[in-house]
Short mmCIF file of C-alpha atoms in Angstrom, two decimals:
data_model
loop_
_atom_site.label_atom_id
_atom_site.label_comp_id
_atom_site.label_asym_id
_atom_site.label_seq_id
_atom_site.Cartn_x
_atom_site.Cartn_y
_atom_site.Cartn_z
CA MET A 1047 25.22 37.05 -12.44
CA SER A 1048 26.00 33.49 -11.32
CA ARG A 1049 23.97 30.65 -9.92
CA PRO A 1050 24.50 29.79 -6.24
CA ARG A 1051 26.81 26.84 -5.63
CA ILE A 1052 25.31 24.56 -3.00
CA ALA A 1053 26.85 21.51 -1.32
CA PHE A 1054 24.67 18.98 0.49
CA LEU A 1055 26.51 16.80 3.02
CA ASN A 1056 24.92 13.44 3.82
CA ARG A 1057 26.31 9.94 4.01
CA CYS A 1058 23.32 8.37 2.28
CA TYR A 1059 22.61 9.07 -1.41
CA TRP A 1060 21.92 7.23 -4.65
CA PRO A 1061 22.23 4.30 -5.25
CA ASP A 1062 21.46 3.60 -1.58
CA ILE A 1063 17.89 2.53 -0.85
CA GLU A 1064 17.50 4.32 2.50
CA ALA A 1065 14.69 6.86 2.59
CA THR A 1066 16.85 9.90 3.40
CA GLY A 1067 19.06 9.21 0.40
CA GLN A 1068 16.11 8.78 -1.95
CA LEU A 1069 14.53 12.01 -0.71
CA LEU A 1070 17.79 13.92 -1.09
CA GLU A 1071 18.21 12.58 -4.62
CA GLN A 1072 14.72 13.82 -5.52
CA LEU A 1073 15.32 17.21 -3.90
CA CYS A 1074 18.64 17.77 -5.66
CA GLY A 1075 17.19 16.66 -8.98
CA SER A 1076 14.42 19.23 -8.55
CA LEU A 1077 16.86 22.02 -7.64
CA SER A 1078 19.60 21.29 -10.17
CA PRO A 1079 18.16 23.25 -13.15
CA GLU A 1080 18.51 26.51 -11.20
CA TRP A 1081 21.33 25.85 -8.72
CA ASP A 1082 24.78 24.29 -9.07
CA ILE A 1083 24.35 21.28 -6.80
CA THR A 1084 27.03 19.02 -5.33
CA VAL A 1085 26.25 16.15 -2.97
CA VAL A 1086 29.07 15.01 -0.70
CA ALA A 1087 28.08 11.41 0.03
CA GLY A 1088 29.43 8.17 1.41
CA GLN A 1089 29.36 4.54 0.38
CA PRO A 1090 25.91 2.96 0.00
CA ASN A 1091 24.77 0.36 2.51
CA LYS A 1092 22.66 -1.38 -0.13
CA ASN A 1093 22.70 -1.00 -3.90
CA LEU A 1094 19.79 -3.23 -4.88
CA SER A 1095 19.50 -1.66 -8.33
CA GLY A 1096 22.97 -2.87 -9.29
CA GLU A 1097 23.68 0.43 -11.03
CA ALA A 1098 27.36 1.26 -11.49
CA PHE A 1099 28.64 4.23 -9.52
CA VAL A 1100 31.97 5.94 -8.87
CA ARG A 1101 33.17 4.70 -5.48
CA ARG A 1102 35.68 7.48 -4.96
CA GLY A 1103 35.66 10.90 -6.56
CA GLN A 1104 33.14 12.73 -8.70
CA GLN A 1105 30.46 11.78 -11.16
CA LYS A 1106 27.52 13.63 -12.69
CA ARG A 1107 23.98 12.29 -12.51
CA ASP A 1108 20.75 14.08 -13.41
CA GLY A 1109 22.50 17.44 -13.32
CA VAL A 1110 23.93 16.83 -9.84
CA THR A 1111 27.64 16.43 -9.06
CA ILE A 1112 28.20 13.55 -6.64
CA ASP A 1113 31.45 13.70 -4.69
CA ARG A 1114 31.78 10.22 -3.21
CA LEU A 1115 34.04 9.91 -0.17
CA PRO A 1116 35.92 6.72 0.76
CA HIS A 1117 35.31 5.34 4.24
CA THR A 1118 34.97 2.08 6.13
CA THR A 1119 32.03 -0.17 5.25
CA LEU A 1120 31.90 -2.62 8.14
CA PRO A 1121 28.68 -4.70 8.49
CA LYS A 1122 25.80 -2.49 9.62
CA ARG A 1123 24.42 -5.16 11.95
CA SER A 1124 27.39 -4.54 14.26
CA LYS A 1125 26.82 -1.44 16.41
CA ILE A 1126 30.56 -0.88 16.74
CA GLY A 1127 31.06 -1.38 13.01
CA ARG A 1128 28.27 1.04 12.20
CA LEU A 1129 29.73 3.68 14.53
CA ILE A 1130 33.17 3.25 12.95
CA ASN A 1131 31.61 3.71 9.50
CA LEU A 1132 29.89 6.94 10.55
CA LEU A 1133 33.00 8.33 12.22
CA SER A 1134 35.07 7.38 9.18
CA PHE A 1135 32.69 9.21 6.83
CA THR A 1136 32.62 12.26 9.10
CA TRP A 1137 36.43 12.36 9.17
CA GLN A 1138 36.50 12.23 5.36
CA ALA A 1139 33.88 15.00 5.19
CA ARG A 1140 36.11 17.13 7.41
CA ARG A 1141 39.07 16.52 5.08
CA TRP A 1142 36.86 17.41 2.11
CA GLY A 1143 35.98 20.70 3.79
CA ARG A 1144 39.60 21.54 4.49
CA ARG A 1145 40.49 21.01 0.84
CA GLY A 1146 37.64 23.23 -0.35
CA ALA A 1147 37.96 26.01 2.22
CA ALA A 1148 40.73 27.92 0.48
CA SER A 1149 38.94 27.95 -2.87
CA LYS A 1150 35.64 29.24 -1.42
CA ALA A 1151 34.07 26.53 -3.56
CA PHE A 1152 30.48 26.89 -2.33
CA ASP A 1153 28.07 29.64 -1.41
CA VAL A 1154 25.81 27.46 0.75
CA ILE A 1155 26.60 24.37 2.82
CA VAL A 1156 23.60 22.20 3.74
CA SER A 1157 24.33 19.58 6.38
CA GLU A 1158 21.86 16.75 6.83
CA SER A 1159 21.86 14.52 9.90
CA ASP A 1160 23.38 11.29 8.58
CA PRO A 1161 25.36 10.88 10.73
CA PHE A 1162 23.78 13.01 13.43
CA PHE A 1163 27.08 14.66 14.39
CA LEU A 1164 27.76 15.84 10.82
CA PRO A 1165 26.65 19.45 11.53
CA ILE A 1166 29.47 19.73 14.09
CA VAL A 1167 31.94 19.24 11.24
CA ALA A 1168 29.93 21.18 8.64
CA ALA A 1169 29.63 24.40 10.66
CA PRO A 1170 33.38 25.24 10.58
CA ILE A 1171 33.54 24.18 6.92
CA ALA A 1172 30.87 26.75 6.04
CA ARG A 1173 32.55 29.40 8.17
CA LYS A 1174 35.97 28.90 6.55
CA MET A 1175 34.42 28.99 3.07
CA GLY A 1176 32.48 32.13 3.89
CA ALA A 1177 29.35 30.19 2.94
CA LYS A 1178 25.83 30.33 4.30
CA PHE A 1179 25.07 27.36 6.55
CA ILE A 1180 21.83 25.36 6.70
CA VAL A 1181 21.14 22.40 8.98
CA TYR A 1182 18.58 20.02 7.46
CA THR A 1183 17.67 17.49 10.11
CA GLN A 1184 15.74 14.27 9.59
CA ASP A 1185 16.12 13.09 13.19
CA VAL A 1186 17.18 14.45 16.56
CA TYR A 1187 20.04 12.79 18.43
CA PRO A 1188 20.91 11.97 21.15
CA ASP A 1189 17.25 12.39 22.16
CA ILE A 1190 15.97 9.54 19.99
CA ALA A 1191 18.52 7.08 21.40
CA ILE A 1192 17.59 8.12 24.93
CA GLY A 1193 13.87 7.80 24.19
CA LEU A 1194 14.32 4.28 22.81
CA GLY A 1195 16.39 3.22 25.81
CA VAL A 1196 19.56 2.64 23.80
CA ILE A 1197 21.53 4.98 26.05
CA LYS A 1198 20.82 6.90 29.24
CA GLU A 1199 20.95 10.64 29.73
CA GLY A 1200 24.28 11.55 31.28
CA THR A 1201 27.50 13.47 30.87
CA ILE A 1202 28.24 12.12 27.38
CA THR A 1203 24.77 12.84 25.97
CA ARG A 1204 24.79 16.33 27.46
CA GLN A 1205 28.18 17.01 25.88
CA ILE A 1206 26.95 15.76 22.50
CA ARG A 1207 23.87 17.96 22.75
CA GLN A 1208 25.98 20.99 23.63
CA ARG A 1209 28.29 20.39 20.65
CA LEU A 1210 25.30 20.06 18.34
CA LEU A 1211 23.67 23.11 19.89
CA ALA A 1212 26.80 25.16 19.18
CA ALA A 1213 26.71 24.04 15.53
CA TYR A 1214 22.99 24.74 15.19
CA ARG A 1215 23.46 28.24 16.59
CA GLN A 1216 25.90 28.97 13.76
CA ALA A 1217 23.30 27.98 11.16
CA ASP A 1218 21.60 30.66 9.08
CA ARG A 1219 18.55 28.39 8.97
CA ILE A 1220 17.50 25.06 10.45
CA VAL A 1221 15.09 23.02 8.34
CA VAL A 1222 12.95 20.50 10.24
CA LEU A 1223 10.16 18.16 9.20
CA ASP A 1224 7.27 19.23 11.43
CA ASP A 1225 6.29 21.41 14.35
CA ASP A 1226 7.01 18.65 16.89
CA MET A 1227 10.65 18.54 15.77
CA ARG A 1228 10.90 22.33 15.83
CA ASP A 1229 9.45 22.46 19.34
CA ARG A 1230 11.91 19.85 20.60
CA LEU A 1231 14.89 21.82 19.28
CA VAL A 1232 13.46 25.09 20.57
CA GLY A 1233 13.47 23.29 23.91
CA TRP A 1234 17.22 22.91 23.52
CA GLY A 1235 17.48 26.70 23.65
CA LEU A 1236 17.36 27.62 19.96
CA PRO A 1237 15.29 30.62 18.79
CA ARG A 1238 12.02 29.71 17.07
CA GLU A 1239 12.65 32.20 14.25
CA LYS A 1240 15.71 30.23 13.11
CA PHE A 1241 13.51 27.35 11.91
CA SER A 1242 11.76 26.56 8.65
CA ILE A 1243 9.41 23.58 8.37
CA VAL A 1244 9.66 21.59 5.13
CA PRO A 1245 7.97 18.19 5.38
CA ASN A 1246 9.15 15.15 3.51
CA TRP A 1247 7.12 14.39 0.42
CA VAL A 1248 5.87 11.97 -2.19
CA ASP A 1249 5.55 12.09 -5.96
CA THR A 1250 1.78 11.85 -6.29
CA GLU A 1251 2.09 11.20 -10.02
CA ALA A 1252 4.30 8.16 -9.42
CA ILE A 1253 2.28 6.76 -6.51
CA ARG A 1254 -1.47 6.77 -7.02
CA PRO A 1255 -4.43 4.49 -6.35
CA LEU A 1256 -4.60 1.54 -8.74
CA ALA A 1257 -7.79 1.33 -10.74
CA ALA A 1258 -7.42 -2.32 -11.74
CA ALA A 1259 -6.66 -5.57 -9.90
CA ASN A 1260 -3.46 -5.30 -7.90
CA PRO A 1261 -0.73 -7.76 -8.99
CA PHE A 1262 0.96 -7.50 -5.58
CA ARG A 1263 -2.14 -8.85 -3.85
CA VAL A 1264 -2.34 -11.70 -6.35
CA ALA A 1265 1.37 -12.57 -6.07
CA HIS A 1266 1.22 -12.76 -2.27
CA ASP A 1267 -2.17 -14.49 -2.00
CA LEU A 1268 -3.86 -11.45 -0.48
CA ASP A 1269 -6.71 -11.03 -2.95
CA ASP A 1270 -9.49 -12.20 -0.63
CA ARG A 1271 -7.99 -10.72 2.53
CA PHE A 1272 -8.38 -7.49 4.45
CA VAL A 1273 -4.75 -6.35 4.50
CA VAL A 1274 -3.37 -4.37 7.44
CA MET A 1275 0.10 -3.39 6.25
CA HIS A 1276 3.24 -1.94 7.78
CA SER A 1277 5.60 -1.01 4.95
CA GLY A 1278 9.19 0.07 5.48
CA ASN A 1279 11.86 -0.16 8.12
CA MET A 1280 11.38 -2.61 10.97
CA GLY A 1281 13.54 -0.93 13.59
CA MET A 1282 13.44 -0.14 17.28
CA SER A 1283 11.25 2.94 17.02
CA GLN A 1284 8.31 1.09 15.41
CA ARG A 1285 7.53 -1.36 18.26
CA LEU A 1286 5.78 -3.74 15.86
CA GLU A 1287 5.23 -6.53 18.39
CA VAL A 1288 1.91 -4.86 19.18
CA LEU A 1289 0.66 -5.63 15.65
CA ILE A 1290 1.58 -9.28 16.03
CA ASN A 1291 -0.24 -9.36 19.37
CA ALA A 1292 -3.30 -7.77 17.76
CA ALA A 1293 -3.34 -10.36 14.97
CA CYS A 1294 -3.31 -13.10 17.64
CA HIS A 1295 -6.22 -11.58 19.58
CA PRO A 1296 -9.38 -13.74 19.66
CA ASN A 1297 -11.47 -10.87 18.24
CA TRP A 1298 -9.19 -10.33 15.24
CA PRO A 1299 -11.23 -10.72 12.01
CA ASP A 1300 -10.67 -14.15 10.45
CA HIS A 1301 -9.95 -12.88 6.94
CA ALA A 1302 -7.70 -9.99 8.03
CA VAL A 1303 -3.91 -10.33 7.83
CA VAL A 1304 -1.01 -8.21 9.02
CA ALA A 1305 1.54 -7.81 6.22
CA LEU A 1306 4.96 -6.62 7.39
CA VAL A 1307 6.70 -5.48 4.22
CA GLY A 1308 10.37 -4.53 4.18
CA ASP A 1309 13.50 -5.09 6.19
CA GLY A 1310 15.31 -3.71 9.21
CA ALA A 1311 17.31 -4.40 12.33
CA ARG A 1312 14.32 -5.92 14.17
CA LYS A 1313 12.93 -8.09 11.36
CA ALA A 1314 14.54 -11.36 12.47
CA ALA A 1315 13.43 -10.79 16.07
CA LEU A 1316 9.89 -10.05 14.90
CA GLN A 1317 9.84 -13.22 12.81
CA ARG A 1318 10.90 -15.25 15.85
CA TYR A 1319 8.27 -13.53 17.99
CA ALA A 1320 5.53 -14.26 15.44
CA ALA A 1321 6.59 -17.91 15.30
CA GLU A 1322 6.55 -18.17 19.11
CA ARG A 1323 3.04 -16.68 19.20
CA GLY A 1324 1.84 -18.97 16.41
CA ALA A 1325 0.70 -15.86 14.52
CA GLN A 1326 -1.18 -17.36 11.57
CA HIS A 1327 -2.51 -13.96 10.48
CA VAL A 1328 0.95 -12.36 10.11
CA ARG A 1329 3.01 -12.42 6.92
CA PHE A 1330 6.49 -11.11 6.27
CA ILE A 1331 7.14 -9.84 2.74
CA GLU A 1332 10.50 -8.78 1.34
CA TYR A 1333 11.55 -5.19 0.62
CA GLN A 1334 9.92 -3.79 -2.52
CA PRO A 1335 11.96 -1.72 -5.01
CA ILE A 1336 10.79 1.83 -5.59
CA GLU A 1337 9.42 1.01 -9.05
CA ARG A 1338 6.93 -1.41 -7.43
CA LEU A 1339 6.00 0.89 -4.57
CA THR A 1340 2.60 1.81 -6.01
CA GLU A 1341 1.63 -1.87 -6.24
CA SER A 1342 2.75 -2.69 -2.70
CA LEU A 1343 1.31 0.41 -1.02
CA THR A 1344 -2.07 0.14 -2.74
CA ALA A 1345 -2.29 -3.55 -1.83
CA ALA A 1346 -3.24 -2.52 1.71
CA ASP A 1347 -6.76 -1.84 2.93
CA LEU A 1348 -5.29 -0.11 5.99
CA HIS A 1349 -1.73 1.12 6.57
CA VAL A 1350 -0.04 1.24 9.97
CA VAL A 1351 2.39 3.92 11.11
CA SER A 1352 3.80 3.08 14.54
CA MET A 1353 5.82 5.46 16.70
CA ASP A 1354 7.33 4.99 20.14
CA ALA A 1355 5.73 7.25 22.75
CA ASN A 1356 9.12 8.52 23.95
CA ILE A 1357 10.36 10.01 20.67
CA ARG A 1358 7.97 12.86 19.97
CA GLY A 1359 9.75 15.40 17.79
CA CYS A 1360 12.77 13.15 17.22
CA LEU A 1361 11.76 12.00 13.75
CA ALA A 1362 8.86 12.09 11.31
CA PRO A 1363 7.52 8.92 9.64
CA SER A 1364 8.44 9.50 6.00
CA LYS A 1365 6.43 6.40 5.01
CA LEU A 1366 3.25 8.38 5.75
CA TYR A 1367 3.39 10.39 2.54
CA GLY A 1368 3.48 7.40 0.20
CA ILE A 1369 0.57 5.92 2.14
CA LEU A 1370 -1.46 9.09 1.67
CA ALA A 1371 -0.65 9.19 -2.06
CA SER A 1372 -1.84 5.61 -2.45
CA GLY A 1373 -5.25 6.68 -1.15
CA THR A 1374 -5.16 4.29 1.80
CA PRO A 1375 -6.44 5.10 5.32
CA VAL A 1376 -3.95 5.23 8.19
CA LEU A 1377 -3.88 3.56 11.59
CA ALA A 1378 -1.34 5.47 13.66
CA ILE A 1379 -0.05 3.79 16.78
CA ALA A 1380 1.04 6.96 18.54
CA PRO A 1381 0.03 9.22 21.44
CA GLU A 1382 -2.75 11.69 20.65
CA THR A 1383 -0.35 14.61 21.20
CA PHE A 1384 1.88 13.57 18.26
CA SER A 1385 1.55 15.61 15.07
CA ILE A 1386 0.58 12.52 13.06
CA ALA A 1387 -2.35 11.85 15.42
CA ARG A 1388 -3.50 15.46 15.19
CA GLU A 1389 -3.33 15.35 11.40
CA ILE A 1390 -5.30 12.11 11.19
CA ARG A 1391 -8.08 13.64 13.29
CA SER A 1392 -8.20 16.97 11.47
CA HIS A 1393 -8.23 15.50 7.95
CA ARG A 1394 -10.30 12.37 8.69
CA ILE A 1395 -7.81 9.97 7.16
CA GLY A 1396 -7.96 7.15 9.71
CA CYS A 1397 -7.51 6.59 13.41
CA ALA A 1398 -4.83 6.99 16.09
CA VAL A 1399 -4.54 4.61 19.03
CA PRO A 1400 -2.16 4.73 22.02
CA PRO A 1401 1.04 2.64 21.76
CA GLY A 1402 0.61 -0.84 23.15
CA ASP A 1403 -3.20 -0.79 23.12
CA VAL A 1404 -3.95 -4.09 21.41
CA ALA A 1405 -7.70 -3.93 22.10
CA GLN A 1406 -8.12 -0.56 20.33
CA ILE A 1407 -6.15 -1.81 17.33
CA VAL A 1408 -8.38 -4.87 17.04
CA ASP A 1409 -11.54 -2.80 17.49
CA TYR A 1410 -10.55 -0.36 14.74
CA VAL A 1411 -9.60 -3.13 12.30
CA ARG A 1412 -13.00 -4.76 12.91
CA TRP A 1413 -14.72 -1.40 12.40
CA CYS A 1414 -12.89 -0.94 9.08
CA VAL A 1415 -13.91 -4.39 7.89
CA GLU A 1416 -17.55 -3.65 8.75
CA HIS A 1417 -17.65 -0.10 7.31
CA PRO A 1418 -16.13 -0.21 3.81
CA ASP A 1419 -17.81 3.00 2.61
CA GLU A 1420 -16.47 5.08 5.49
CA LEU A 1421 -13.05 3.49 4.99
CA ALA A 1422 -13.10 4.43 1.30
CA ALA A 1423 -13.93 8.04 2.20
CA SER A 1424 -10.92 8.16 4.53
CA GLY A 1425 -8.76 6.90 1.66
CA GLN A 1426 -10.03 9.66 -0.62
CA ASN A 1427 -9.24 12.23 2.08
CA ALA A 1428 -5.73 10.79 2.36
CA ARG A 1429 -5.14 11.14 -1.38
CA THR A 1430 -6.36 14.75 -1.34
CA LEU A 1431 -4.05 15.60 1.55
CA ALA A 1432 -1.06 14.14 -0.30
CA GLN A 1433 -1.82 16.16 -3.42
CA THR A 1434 -2.44 19.47 -1.66
CA ARG A 1435 0.22 19.41 1.08
CA TYR A 1436 2.83 16.70 0.59
CA ASP A 1437 3.39 16.53 -3.15
CA ARG A 1438 7.03 16.62 -4.26
CA LYS A 1439 6.55 19.82 -6.25
CA ILE A 1440 5.17 21.65 -3.22
CA ALA A 1441 7.83 20.51 -0.73
CA CYS A 1442 10.78 21.02 -3.08
CA GLN A 1443 9.55 24.54 -3.84
CA GLN A 1444 9.37 25.19 -0.10
CA PHE A 1445 13.02 24.14 0.21
CA ALA A 1446 13.89 26.34 -2.76
CA ASP A 1447 12.23 29.24 -0.96
CA VAL A 1448 14.46 28.58 2.07
CA LEU A 1449 17.55 28.66 -0.15
CA ASN A 1450 16.40 31.89 -1.77
CA SER A 1451 15.80 33.54 1.58
CA VAL A 1452 19.25 32.53 2.84
CA CYS A 1453 20.93 33.82 -0.33
CA GLN A 1454 18.83 36.98 -0.64
CA PHE A 1455 21.66 39.46 -0.02
CA ALA A 1456 24.10 37.84 -2.44
CA ASN A 1457 24.60 38.58 -6.14
CA PHE A 1458 22.74 35.56 -7.48
CA ASP A 1459 20.08 34.79 -10.01
CA HIS A 1460 17.04 33.45 -8.18
CA PRO A 1461 14.48 31.03 -9.58
CA THR A 1462 10.91 32.22 -9.75
CA PRO A 1463 8.37 30.52 -7.45
CA SER A 1464 7.07 28.39 -10.30
CA THR A 1465 10.48 27.05 -11.35
CA ILE A 1466 10.41 23.75 -9.45
CA ALA A 1467 6.87 22.85 -10.48
CA THR A 1468 7.59 23.71 -14.12
CA HIS A 1469 10.73 21.56 -14.15
CA LEU A 1470 9.03 18.56 -12.57
CA GLU A 1471 6.05 18.78 -14.88
CA SER A 1472 8.43 18.67 -17.86
CA GLN A 1473 10.09 15.46 -16.69
#
């Protein structure tokens, strides 16, 4: 009997630094000992590692075949340029599918959501190959763009949603990140039984609390400070102005600082806003490579995850899992109905405050400063949650279970439930 041949379609993949590409690289590396894995990917937006890669065609890495497609790479800061890049990649993915259809090259096609309209192209590819079809969505468009006010609901958005809905209905399974995302797509008219929930994850062996003095705190003059950190993308959905406003509040603790670590489309605007406010308690720190992630994440006394109130179920904050693994409490700026707020309450890992509520943010930061023992207990709860629910071994095995269930009627060898964990432990 043969191993299933699986193709993942997603623009972002190694050596790109974007979170979806890093997660997909980890997933495929975990699956590759038992499945024949190909990733159909595009050109990276950023290759900070400087590693050489094949820009067009195939290469093998960590047991995974990467089929890199050529497409336009106009500057991402231009909205038109970014759209052209995404359309160009999608066109090339369609051509790739046409070439492979006759050979029945794959048994399963997994379409991610970068770009969001990729499943529209992937569905007919899977059908022509006679392959099983899985949609693996990291975000829900056009809903997220509407929620953030980028576009308005209208004829075009309804047509996009209908095209996506038609593709999703052809899927043998739809994998989403949490129950909020599932509920939003069920609201589109999809049957609940079509969904599997597989959260994003963290390698809890790679990211763990530091026992000794943290070099990141020393390097950035944070050693004697209470550090309230936002780490990751500074985009439209985070609404980080509220943190700057909190740090400028007269009741903000004198020795507390807001550290905004990373990059993103809104970083320059946030820097200007902080300068206009004279925000002496706000610091901007450059993006940290993945090999230094433990140092940067554990440098915080309190981590912030901020979500716009209008995008419930549109995305899940993947940064949360690294925060939990670092053993750091969480301040979620999100409505109490969001899944992250519910999880914080149920597992006692921090606090959730409504978006825009500067006073509650300041009050909680002051409480944390004044109650170090309770704060430490929340951090221990966070670490436990990461190890028991969001560890890489657990989530990748859940995805393997989805693949097995989709392929159950075919003539394939199937990995045992312990395969993923055994492989990762041997690495």
